[in-house]
């Protein structure tokens, strides 16, 4: 994960389980829009880049 965040920490910040983050990152599962927005804000990147 970017910014030195661990999966567990990122999941907590977004409001999902660590398994959800793993599914997004490793299995290509698309996160819901509300989680995409949170992820972009936390990582300081455009949603289009996610």
Backbone as JSON, one array per atom type, in Angstrom:
{
  "sequence": "XXXXXXXXXXXXXXXXXXXXXXXXXXXXXXXXXXXXXXXXXXXXXXXXXX",
  "N": [[0.84, -1.18, 0.0], [0.35, 2.26, -0.53], [1.96, 5.2, 0.89], [3.0, 4.03, 3.14], [1.12, 2.69, 4.68], [-0.31, -0.01, 6.42], [-2.25, -2.86, 5.47], [-4.24, -3.47, 7.35], [-4.43, -1.05, 8.79], [-5.2, 0.74, 6.77], [-7.66, -0.38, 6.03], [-9.11, 0.08, 8.39], [-9.2, 2.9, 8.4], [-10.72, 3.37, 6.1], [-13.03, 2.02, 6.67], [-13.67, -0.63, 6.29], [-13.18, -4.23, 6.09], [-9.96, -5.84, 6.53], [-9.79, -7.94, 4.7], [-11.37, -7.03, 2.59], [-9.81, -4.96, 1.51], [-7.62, -6.46, 0.65], [-8.89, -8.0, -1.31], [-9.48, -5.99, -3.18], [-6.93, -5.11, -3.88], [-5.38, -7.41, -4.61], [-7.03, -9.25, -5.92], [-8.5, -7.96, -7.79], [-11.06, -7.04, -7.32], [-13.62, -4.64, -7.49], [-13.95, -1.76, -5.53], [-16.76, -0.31, -3.75], [-18.28, 2.83, -4.66], [-18.33, 4.76, -2.53], [-16.24, 3.87, -0.94], [-14.13, 4.07, -2.69], [-13.93, 6.85, -2.91], [-13.15, 7.51, -0.28], [-10.72, 6.13, -0.16], [-9.22, 7.45, -2.14], [-9.02, 9.97, -0.94], [-7.61, 9.4, 1.44], [-5.19, 8.41, 0.43], [-4.4, 10.54, -1.04], [-4.82, 10.77, -3.84], [-6.16, 10.9, -7.18], [-9.39, 9.63, -7.88], [-9.68, 8.49, -10.36], [-7.23, 7.35, -10.83], [-7.13, 5.13, -9.34]],
  "CA": [[0.0, 0.0, 0.0], [1.05, 3.53, -0.62], [2.09, 6.02, 2.09], [3.45, 3.24, 4.27], [0.02, 2.15, 5.46], [-0.54, -1.45, 6.38], [-3.61, -3.19, 5.03], [-5.14, -3.37, 8.51], [-4.61, 0.37, 9.09], [-5.97, 1.32, 5.68], [-9.02, -0.88, 6.16], [-9.74, 0.8, 9.5], [-9.45, 4.27, 7.97], [-11.77, 3.37, 5.09], [-14.25, 1.49, 7.27], [-13.93, -1.96, 5.73], [-12.33, -5.27, 6.66], [-8.71, -6.05, 5.79], [-10.06, -8.83, 3.56], [-11.88, -6.21, 1.48], [-8.66, -4.28, 0.9], [-6.87, -7.5, -0.06], [-9.65, -8.32, -2.53], [-9.32, -4.88, -4.14], [-5.54, -5.01, -4.31], [-4.79, -8.63, -5.16], [-7.97, -10.06, -6.69], [-9.14, -7.14, -8.81], [-12.45, -6.71, -6.97], [-13.82, -3.19, -7.51], [-14.61, -1.24, -4.33], [-17.92, 0.56, -3.93], [-17.95, 4.24, -4.9], [-18.04, 5.48, -1.28], [-14.92, 3.46, -0.48], [-13.17, 4.67, -3.63], [-13.74, 8.25, -2.52], [-12.36, 7.52, 0.95], [-9.39, 5.66, -0.51], [-8.55, 8.55, -2.82], [-8.72, 11.03, 0.02], [-6.57, 8.92, 2.35], [-3.93, 8.27, -0.3], [-4.17, 11.81, -1.75], [-4.75, 10.54, -5.28], [-7.41, 11.01, -7.91], [-10.14, 8.37, -7.98], [-9.44, 7.92, -11.69], [-5.96, 6.61, -10.81], [-7.28, 3.92, -8.52]],
  "C": [[0.89, 1.24, 0.0], [1.09, 4.22, 0.74], [2.47, 5.22, 3.33], [2.35, 2.67, 5.15], [-0.02, 0.63, 5.34], [-1.99, -1.69, 5.99], [-4.6, -3.01, 6.17], [-5.45, -1.9, 8.84], [-5.48, 1.04, 8.02], [-7.43, 0.89, 5.76], [-9.77, -0.14, 7.26], [-10.1, 2.22, 9.1], [-10.61, 4.37, 6.97], [-13.1, 2.91, 5.67], [-14.67, 0.16, 6.69], [-13.03, -2.97, 6.44], [-11.01, -5.34, 5.89], [-8.9, -6.97, 4.58], [-10.58, -8.06, 2.35], [-10.73, -5.53, 0.75], [-7.82, -5.28, 0.11], [-7.58, -7.87, -1.35], [-9.48, -7.24, -3.58], [-7.92, -4.92, -4.74], [-5.05, -6.24, -5.08], [-5.72, -9.41, -6.09], [-8.76, -9.26, -7.72], [-10.6, -6.83, -8.56], [-12.56, -5.19, -6.9], [-14.52, -2.74, -6.22], [-15.84, -0.41, -4.69], [-17.45, 2.01, -4.03], [-17.57, 4.96, -3.61], [-16.66, 5.11, -0.74], [-13.83, 3.98, -1.41], [-12.88, 6.11, -3.24], [-12.88, 8.35, -1.26], [-10.91, 7.13, 0.67], [-8.59, 6.76, -1.2], [-8.14, 9.66, -1.88], [-7.57, 10.63, 0.95], [-5.21, 8.88, 1.67], [-3.54, 9.52, -1.08], [-3.95, 11.59, -3.24], [-6.14, 10.65, -5.89], [-8.08, 9.64, -7.99], [-9.9, 7.71, -9.32], [-8.15, 7.09, -11.74], [-6.04, 5.3, -10.03], [-7.73, 2.76, -9.39]]
}
